[in-house]
Amino acid sequence: MWLNEQQISDPAVSAYRQSLLSSCPNHVVIDGLFDQVKLNQVISALQQDHAWQTQKHTYSALYVDETQWQQASKEERFVQRDLWSPDKINLTDNTAKAFLLYLRSDEFMGYLSTIFKVPLTDKNVAQPSINTNYFRLGSKDFVELHADDSPGRVVCMLLYLNKAWPTDSGGELVFKAKQDKGVRIAPLYNRCLLFDPSSEGSEHWVEKLSADNTHNYRYNVTSWYWSE
C-alpha cells in the first residue's frame, strides 16, 4: 500500500479539507503521506543522471527547443529544469514507474476527491501520463512566477523527495497569496502539497538554490488532475 493509513482516516481527511478551505491560496500540506520504504526505492531510481532530460518553457510556448529558447528573451523564459525519462534507462526496480501509475489510479484520485469534494477523472485527458512525472532542479535551473490554472484542472499535487534538505538552501515553493504576503513551502522529504490552481493567490514560483547548495538537486513529483 502506497499511502500511510493514519493519513487517510476520516478525521484526517476532514482536517485536510478544513485547512484547504481556510487558506489562501486553497492548499494543504501533508507530511508523511506515503510509505517511506517505497519512496526510498523511488529515490534510488532517480539518482541515475542519464535518466534526465532538460525541459524548457517560455510564457509564449511550452516545451520549446533550443532554437526557440535562444530566441526568447530572459523575461520570457519561466522554466528550466530536468524531466525524468525512464525510457532512457534499464530499470531493475520498477517502483518509480509504479508510483507514477498509482498517482493516476482510481484509488489515489478518489482520495484526492474526498479532500477537494470534486470528482476527478482522466477520461477527457488526452495523455494522462505526461501530467504526472518526476522533476529535478539544479543550481542553474529555475521556475519563475506562473499559474497552473488550465481549463478543467482542479487539483495540483507536489511531493518532495529530498532527504535532509539543508536549511536556508533555497528550493522553497512560494505562493503569491494575497496582500503581498507570500506562502512558502519547504521541499522536505515526503511532504505532499495539494492546492486548487484556480484559487486566489495560487500563482507561484520556486526559490533558486542557494550558492551553498550547488551540488544538490531538488527532486519532486508533480501531478495535475482534472474534473469531469
mmCIF file of C-alpha atoms in Angstrom:
data_model
loop_
_atom_site.group_PDB
_atom_site.id
_atom_site.type_symbol
_atom_site.label_atom_id
_atom_site.label_comp_id
_atom_site.label_asym_id
_atom_site.label_seq_id
_atom_site.Cartn_x
_atom_site.Cartn_y
_atom_site.Cartn_z
ATOM 1 C CA MET A 1 0.000 0.000 0.000
ATOM 2 C CA TRP A 2 1.396 3.373 -1.011
ATOM 3 C CA LEU A 3 -0.494 5.548 1.477
ATOM 4 C CA ASN A 4 0.050 5.637 5.228
ATOM 5 C CA GLU A 5 -3.196 4.538 6.873
ATOM 6 C CA GLN A 6 -3.188 7.205 9.582
ATOM 7 C CA GLN A 7 -3.169 9.890 6.913
ATOM 8 C CA ILE A 8 -6.285 8.649 5.119
ATOM 9 C CA SER A 9 -8.655 8.248 8.076
ATOM 10 C CA ASP A 10 -11.918 10.184 8.084
ATOM 11 C CA PRO A 11 -10.723 12.622 10.806
ATOM 12 C CA ALA A 12 -7.500 13.267 8.870
ATOM 13 C CA VAL A 13 -9.356 13.907 5.609
ATOM 14 C CA SER A 14 -11.751 16.242 7.427
ATOM 15 C CA ALA A 15 -8.821 18.226 8.833
ATOM 16 C CA TYR A 16 -7.191 18.457 5.401
ATOM 17 C CA ARG A 17 -10.461 19.684 3.923
ATOM 18 C CA GLN A 18 -10.762 22.378 6.599
ATOM 19 C CA SER A 19 -7.170 23.518 6.037
ATOM 20 C CA LEU A 20 -7.742 23.618 2.278
ATOM 21 C CA LEU A 21 -10.793 25.856 2.553
ATOM 22 C CA SER A 22 -9.371 28.211 5.184
ATOM 23 C CA SER A 23 -6.110 29.043 3.405
ATOM 24 C CA CYS A 24 -5.116 31.437 0.621
ATOM 25 C CA PRO A 25 -4.478 30.030 -1.817
ATOM 26 C CA ASN A 26 -6.618 26.967 -1.094
ATOM 27 C CA HIS A 27 -3.919 24.469 -0.188
ATOM 28 C CA VAL A 28 -2.944 21.824 2.333
ATOM 29 C CA VAL A 29 0.439 20.392 3.319
ATOM 30 C CA ILE A 30 0.503 16.718 4.363
ATOM 31 C CA ASP A 31 3.745 15.352 5.803
ATOM 32 C CA GLY A 32 4.384 11.603 5.753
ATOM 33 C CA LEU A 33 1.544 10.777 3.365
ATOM 34 C CA PHE A 34 3.335 7.956 1.558
ATOM 35 C CA ASP A 35 5.100 4.794 2.664
ATOM 36 C CA GLN A 36 8.726 5.695 3.360
ATOM 37 C CA VAL A 37 10.207 2.335 2.377
ATOM 38 C CA LYS A 38 8.692 2.540 -1.097
ATOM 39 C CA LEU A 39 9.726 6.162 -1.506
ATOM 40 C CA ASN A 40 13.304 5.157 -0.721
ATOM 41 C CA GLN A 41 13.162 2.797 -3.696
ATOM 42 C CA VAL A 42 11.832 5.610 -5.852
ATOM 43 C CA ILE A 43 14.668 7.905 -4.807
ATOM 44 C CA SER A 44 17.227 5.257 -5.693
ATOM 45 C CA ALA A 45 15.914 5.092 -9.272
ATOM 46 C CA LEU A 46 16.109 8.882 -9.629
ATOM 47 C CA GLN A 47 19.843 9.027 -8.924
ATOM 48 C CA GLN A 48 20.801 7.907 -12.439
ATOM 49 C CA ASP A 49 21.863 11.067 -14.269
ATOM 50 C CA HIS A 50 21.297 9.671 -17.751
ATOM 51 C CA ALA A 51 17.589 9.242 -16.986
ATOM 52 C CA TRP A 52 17.023 13.006 -17.105
ATOM 53 C CA GLN A 53 16.490 15.438 -19.948
ATOM 54 C CA THR A 54 16.211 19.215 -19.889
ATOM 55 C CA GLN A 55 12.769 20.765 -20.137
ATOM 56 C CA LYS A 56 12.270 24.433 -21.040
ATOM 57 C CA HIS A 57 9.127 26.569 -21.135
ATOM 58 C CA THR A 58 8.508 30.159 -22.146
ATOM 59 C CA TYR A 59 5.413 32.202 -21.419
ATOM 60 C CA SER A 60 4.665 32.065 -25.156
ATOM 61 C CA ALA A 61 5.116 28.315 -25.683
ATOM 62 C CA LEU A 62 5.734 25.159 -23.675
ATOM 63 C CA TYR A 63 8.369 22.508 -24.448
ATOM 64 C CA VAL A 64 10.477 24.797 -26.617
ATOM 65 C CA ASP A 65 13.568 23.546 -28.433
ATOM 66 C CA GLU A 66 16.999 25.126 -28.087
ATOM 67 C CA THR A 67 16.491 27.460 -31.041
ATOM 68 C CA GLN A 68 13.227 28.799 -29.623
ATOM 69 C CA TRP A 69 14.827 29.103 -26.202
ATOM 70 C CA GLN A 70 17.716 31.187 -27.507
ATOM 71 C CA GLN A 71 15.344 33.418 -29.448
ATOM 72 C CA ALA A 72 13.223 34.092 -26.353
ATOM 73 C CA SER A 73 14.125 36.963 -24.053
ATOM 74 C CA LYS A 74 15.223 36.303 -20.492
ATOM 75 C CA GLU A 75 11.900 37.687 -19.273
ATOM 76 C CA GLU A 76 10.015 35.185 -21.469
ATOM 77 C CA ARG A 77 11.777 32.136 -20.024
ATOM 78 C CA PHE A 78 9.999 30.821 -16.950
ATOM 79 C CA VAL A 79 11.018 27.149 -16.581
ATOM 80 C CA GLN A 80 14.330 25.380 -16.946
ATOM 81 C CA ARG A 81 14.527 22.036 -15.161
ATOM 82 C CA ASP A 82 15.071 18.326 -15.739
ATOM 83 C CA LEU A 83 12.311 15.865 -16.568
ATOM 84 C CA TRP A 84 12.620 12.152 -15.746
ATOM 85 C CA SER A 85 12.658 9.932 -18.842
ATOM 86 C CA PRO A 86 12.508 6.281 -17.741
ATOM 87 C CA ASP A 87 12.661 5.000 -21.332
ATOM 88 C CA LYS A 88 16.295 6.075 -21.412
ATOM 89 C CA ILE A 89 17.366 3.615 -18.724
ATOM 90 C CA ASN A 90 17.068 -0.065 -17.926
ATOM 91 C CA LEU A 91 15.363 -0.167 -14.545
ATOM 92 C CA THR A 92 15.859 -3.317 -12.496
ATOM 93 C CA ASP A 93 13.334 -1.960 -9.982
ATOM 94 C CA ASN A 94 10.083 -0.644 -11.450
ATOM 95 C CA THR A 95 8.906 1.012 -8.228
ATOM 96 C CA ALA A 96 9.440 4.522 -9.619
ATOM 97 C CA LYS A 97 7.265 3.786 -12.645
ATOM 98 C CA ALA A 98 4.687 2.010 -10.499
ATOM 99 C CA PHE A 99 4.398 5.056 -8.268
ATOM 100 C CA LEU A 100 3.587 7.322 -11.208
ATOM 101 C CA LEU A 101 0.870 4.891 -12.287
ATOM 102 C CA TYR A 102 -0.507 4.811 -8.752
ATOM 103 C CA LEU A 103 -0.813 8.593 -8.677
ATOM 104 C CA ARG A 104 -3.238 8.349 -11.603
ATOM 105 C CA SER A 105 -5.124 5.357 -10.222
ATOM 106 C CA ASP A 106 -8.788 5.395 -9.230
ATOM 107 C CA GLU A 107 -7.725 4.801 -5.622
ATOM 108 C CA PHE A 108 -5.493 7.845 -5.343
ATOM 109 C CA MET A 109 -7.712 10.151 -7.373
ATOM 110 C CA GLY A 110 -10.618 9.013 -5.215
ATOM 111 C CA TYR A 111 -8.630 10.006 -2.128
ATOM 112 C CA LEU A 112 -7.981 13.456 -3.579
ATOM 113 C CA SER A 113 -11.666 13.740 -4.496
ATOM 114 C CA THR A 114 -12.674 13.293 -0.845
ATOM 115 C CA ILE A 115 -10.445 16.217 0.160
ATOM 116 C CA PHE A 116 -11.429 18.568 -2.656
ATOM 117 C CA LYS A 117 -15.059 17.418 -2.894
ATOM 118 C CA VAL A 118 -14.868 17.183 -6.669
ATOM 119 C CA PRO A 119 -14.817 14.086 -8.903
ATOM 120 C CA LEU A 120 -11.514 13.577 -10.705
ATOM 121 C CA THR A 121 -11.160 11.664 -13.945
ATOM 122 C CA ASP A 122 -8.746 11.132 -16.826
ATOM 123 C CA LYS A 123 -11.458 10.287 -19.336
ATOM 124 C CA ASN A 124 -11.128 13.682 -21.035
ATOM 125 C CA VAL A 125 -7.341 13.929 -20.698
ATOM 126 C CA ALA A 126 -5.576 13.095 -23.946
ATOM 127 C CA GLN A 127 -2.264 11.979 -22.361
ATOM 128 C CA PRO A 128 -2.658 11.404 -18.627
ATOM 129 C CA SER A 129 0.863 10.054 -18.207
ATOM 130 C CA ILE A 130 2.559 13.334 -19.177
ATOM 131 C CA ASN A 131 0.698 15.054 -16.360
ATOM 132 C CA THR A 132 2.454 13.055 -13.639
ATOM 133 C CA ASN A 133 6.239 12.858 -13.518
ATOM 134 C CA TYR A 134 9.442 13.456 -11.577
ATOM 135 C CA PHE A 135 11.367 16.708 -11.882
ATOM 136 C CA ARG A 136 14.647 17.976 -10.534
ATOM 137 C CA LEU A 137 16.163 21.427 -10.193
ATOM 138 C CA GLY A 138 19.872 22.169 -10.129
ATOM 139 C CA SER A 139 21.698 25.346 -9.192
ATOM 140 C CA LYS A 140 21.327 26.801 -12.712
ATOM 141 C CA ASP A 141 17.650 25.885 -13.081
ATOM 142 C CA PHE A 142 14.564 27.939 -12.270
ATOM 143 C CA VAL A 143 10.775 28.005 -12.110
ATOM 144 C CA GLU A 144 9.559 31.599 -12.274
ATOM 145 C CA LEU A 145 6.141 33.050 -11.456
ATOM 146 C CA HIS A 146 3.311 31.248 -13.256
ATOM 147 C CA ALA A 147 -0.182 29.826 -12.826
ATOM 148 C CA ASP A 148 -1.335 26.217 -13.255
ATOM 149 C CA ASP A 149 -4.983 27.050 -13.909
ATOM 150 C CA SER A 150 -5.561 25.266 -17.218
ATOM 151 C CA PRO A 151 -9.254 24.785 -18.147
ATOM 152 C CA GLY A 152 -10.783 21.951 -16.131
ATOM 153 C CA ARG A 153 -7.723 21.456 -13.949
ATOM 154 C CA VAL A 154 -8.870 21.437 -10.318
ATOM 155 C CA VAL A 155 -6.071 19.822 -8.280
ATOM 156 C CA CYS A 156 -2.295 20.182 -8.349
ATOM 157 C CA MET A 157 -0.070 17.907 -6.292
ATOM 158 C CA LEU A 158 3.614 18.152 -5.476
ATOM 159 C CA LEU A 159 5.511 15.561 -3.473
ATOM 160 C CA TYR A 160 9.048 16.347 -2.361
ATOM 161 C CA LEU A 161 11.757 13.687 -2.319
ATOM 162 C CA ASN A 162 14.663 15.480 -0.644
ATOM 163 C CA LYS A 163 16.161 13.809 2.395
ATOM 164 C CA ALA A 164 17.871 16.038 4.970
ATOM 165 C CA TRP A 165 17.220 19.158 2.900
ATOM 166 C CA PRO A 166 19.605 21.869 4.208
ATOM 167 C CA THR A 167 18.034 24.862 5.944
ATOM 168 C CA ASP A 168 18.267 28.155 4.033
ATOM 169 C CA SER A 169 19.408 26.356 0.884
ATOM 170 C CA GLY A 170 16.615 27.612 -1.369
ATOM 171 C CA GLY A 171 14.150 25.481 -3.304
ATOM 172 C CA GLU A 172 11.003 26.631 -1.467
ATOM 173 C CA LEU A 173 7.809 26.877 -3.450
ATOM 174 C CA VAL A 174 6.315 30.329 -2.897
ATOM 175 C CA PHE A 175 2.658 31.142 -3.473
ATOM 176 C CA LYS A 176 1.825 34.724 -4.377
ATOM 177 C CA ALA A 177 -1.079 34.522 -1.885
ATOM 178 C CA LYS A 178 -2.542 37.973 -1.140
ATOM 179 C CA GLN A 179 -1.689 41.359 0.308
ATOM 180 C CA ASP A 180 1.965 40.882 -0.617
ATOM 181 C CA LYS A 181 2.300 38.073 1.926
ATOM 182 C CA GLY A 182 3.682 35.023 0.175
ATOM 183 C CA VAL A 183 3.259 31.491 1.487
ATOM 184 C CA ARG A 184 6.487 29.469 1.486
ATOM 185 C CA ILE A 185 6.623 25.656 1.378
ATOM 186 C CA ALA A 186 9.962 23.965 2.103
ATOM 187 C CA PRO A 187 10.709 20.917 -0.117
ATOM 188 C CA LEU A 188 11.074 18.432 2.732
ATOM 189 C CA TYR A 189 11.123 14.666 2.270
ATOM 190 C CA ASN A 190 7.692 13.002 1.943
ATOM 191 C CA ARG A 191 5.925 16.366 2.135
ATOM 192 C CA CYS A 192 2.865 16.494 -0.098
ATOM 193 C CA LEU A 193 1.416 19.817 -1.193
ATOM 194 C CA LEU A 194 -2.103 19.895 -2.646
ATOM 195 C CA PHE A 195 -3.683 23.067 -3.998
ATOM 196 C CA ASP A 196 -6.509 24.426 -6.102
ATOM 197 C CA PRO A 197 -4.877 26.151 -9.098
ATOM 198 C CA SER A 198 -7.903 28.382 -9.675
ATOM 199 C CA SER A 199 -7.979 29.783 -6.129
ATOM 200 C CA GLU A 200 -6.875 33.291 -5.250
ATOM 201 C CA GLY A 201 -3.122 33.707 -4.872
ATOM 202 C CA SER A 202 -2.214 30.310 -6.359
ATOM 203 C CA GLU A 203 0.338 31.797 -8.755
ATOM 204 C CA HIS A 204 3.731 30.564 -7.613
ATOM 205 C CA TRP A 205 7.440 30.219 -8.229
ATOM 206 C CA VAL A 206 10.384 28.264 -6.805
ATOM 207 C CA GLU A 207 13.235 29.950 -4.986
ATOM 208 C CA LYS A 208 16.542 29.265 -6.704
ATOM 209 C CA LEU A 209 19.032 27.036 -4.921
ATOM 210 C CA SER A 210 21.499 28.959 -2.812
ATOM 211 C CA ALA A 211 25.193 29.262 -3.585
ATOM 212 C CA ASP A 212 25.899 26.748 -0.789
ATOM 213 C CA ASN A 213 23.637 24.173 -2.437
ATOM 214 C CA THR A 214 25.203 23.957 -5.889
ATOM 215 C CA HIS A 215 25.968 20.227 -5.658
ATOM 216 C CA ASN A 216 22.445 19.137 -4.720
ATOM 217 C CA TYR A 217 19.337 18.555 -6.794
ATOM 218 C CA ARG A 218 15.825 19.362 -5.630
ATOM 219 C CA TYR A 219 13.566 16.391 -6.502
ATOM 220 C CA ASN A 220 9.797 16.295 -6.629
ATOM 221 C CA VAL A 221 6.815 14.635 -8.255
ATOM 222 C CA THR A 222 4.284 16.953 -9.867
ATOM 223 C CA SER A 223 0.822 15.748 -10.830
ATOM 224 C CA TRP A 224 -2.167 17.638 -12.275
ATOM 225 C CA TYR A 225 -5.779 16.462 -12.165
ATOM 226 C CA TRP A 226 -8.973 17.369 -13.999
ATOM 227 C CA SER A 227 -12.659 17.169 -13.166
ATOM 228 C CA GLU A 228 -15.404 15.985 -15.433
#
